[in-house]
Coordinates of C-alpha atoms in Angstrom, one line a residue:
M1 CA 28.6 9.2 12.8
A2 CA 26.8 10.2 9.6
D3 CA 24.7 13.3 9.4
A4 CA 21.1 13.5 8.1
T5 CA 22.1 14.3 4.5
T6 CA 24.6 11.4 4.1
P7 CA 23.5 8.9 1.4
V8 CA 22.7 5.5 2.8
A9 CA 25.2 3.0 1.3
K10 CA 23.9 1.4 -1.9
T11 CA 20.2 2.0 -1.1
R12 CA 18.1 3.6 -3.9
C13 CA 14.9 5.5 -3.5
P14 CA 12.0 3.3 -4.6
I15 CA 10.3 6.2 -6.2
C16 CA 13.0 8.0 -8.3
K17 CA 16.0 5.6 -7.9
R18 CA 18.3 8.3 -6.6
P19 CA 20.6 7.4 -3.6
A20 CA 18.5 7.3 -0.4
E21 CA 19.2 9.9 2.3
Q22 CA 19.4 8.9 6.0
A23 CA 16.9 11.5 7.1
F24 CA 14.2 10.1 4.7
R25 CA 15.2 6.5 4.5
P26 CA 14.3 4.5 2.4
F27 CA 13.6 7.6 0.2
C28 CA 15.9 10.4 -1.1
S29 CA 13.7 13.3 0.0
K30 CA 10.5 14.4 1.7
R31 CA 8.9 14.7 -1.7
C32 CA 9.4 11.1 -2.6
A33 CA 8.2 10.0 0.9
D34 CA 5.0 12.1 0.3
V35 CA 4.5 10.6 -3.2
D36 CA 4.7 7.1 -1.6
L37 CA 2.3 8.0 1.2
S38 CA -0.2 9.4 -1.4
R39 CA -0.1 6.2 -3.3
W40 CA -0.9 4.2 -0.2
L41 CA -3.7 6.5 0.8
T42 CA -5.4 6.6 -2.7
G43 CA -5.2 2.8 -3.2
G44 CA -2.3 2.9 -5.7
Y45 CA -0.7 0.0 -3.9
A46 CA -3.0 -3.0 -3.6
I47 CA -2.6 -6.8 -3.2
A48 CA -4.6 -8.7 -5.7
S49 CA -7.0 -11.3 -4.3
T50 CA -7.4 -14.7 -5.9
G51 CA -9.6 -16.3 -3.3
A52 CA -13.1 -15.8 -1.9
D53 CA -13.8 -12.9 0.3
E54 CA -13.8 -13.6 4.0
D55 CA -15.0 -11.6 7.0
E56 CA -12.9 -11.1 10.0
D57 CA -14.8 -13.9 11.7
G58 CA -14.0 -16.3 8.8
D59 CA -17.6 -16.3 7.5
E60 CA -17.2 -16.6 3.7
G61 CA -19.6 -14.5 1.6
A62 CA -21.6 -13.2 4.6
A63 CA -21.3 -9.6 3.4
S64 CA -22.7 -10.5 0.0
Q65 CA -25.8 -12.3 1.3
V66 CA -29.0 -10.2 0.8
D67 CA -32.3 -10.7 2.4
T68 CA -34.8 -11.1 -0.4
G69 CA -37.8 -11.4 1.9
G70 CA -38.4 -15.0 1.1
M71 CA -38.7 -14.4 -2.6
R72 CA -36.7 -16.7 -4.9
K73 CA -34.6 -15.4 -7.7
P74 CA -35.7 -16.4 -11.3
N75 CA -33.6 -19.0 -13.0

């Protein structure tokens, strides 16, 4: 059985590309795991959207509708 510091076979750390360590898999160290977590928490990783926004209930654009008090927008 491999110990916690044994490199994982042919797996590379997605942050620094060094061999991954079993204890921090898929990363090589706690530092790289923390770098990845920080990127997630600060919005560094995002999925681009190409479609219209939808609410959880499937109501498109409901969040962008504003009550104008019956007034019409000028053309």
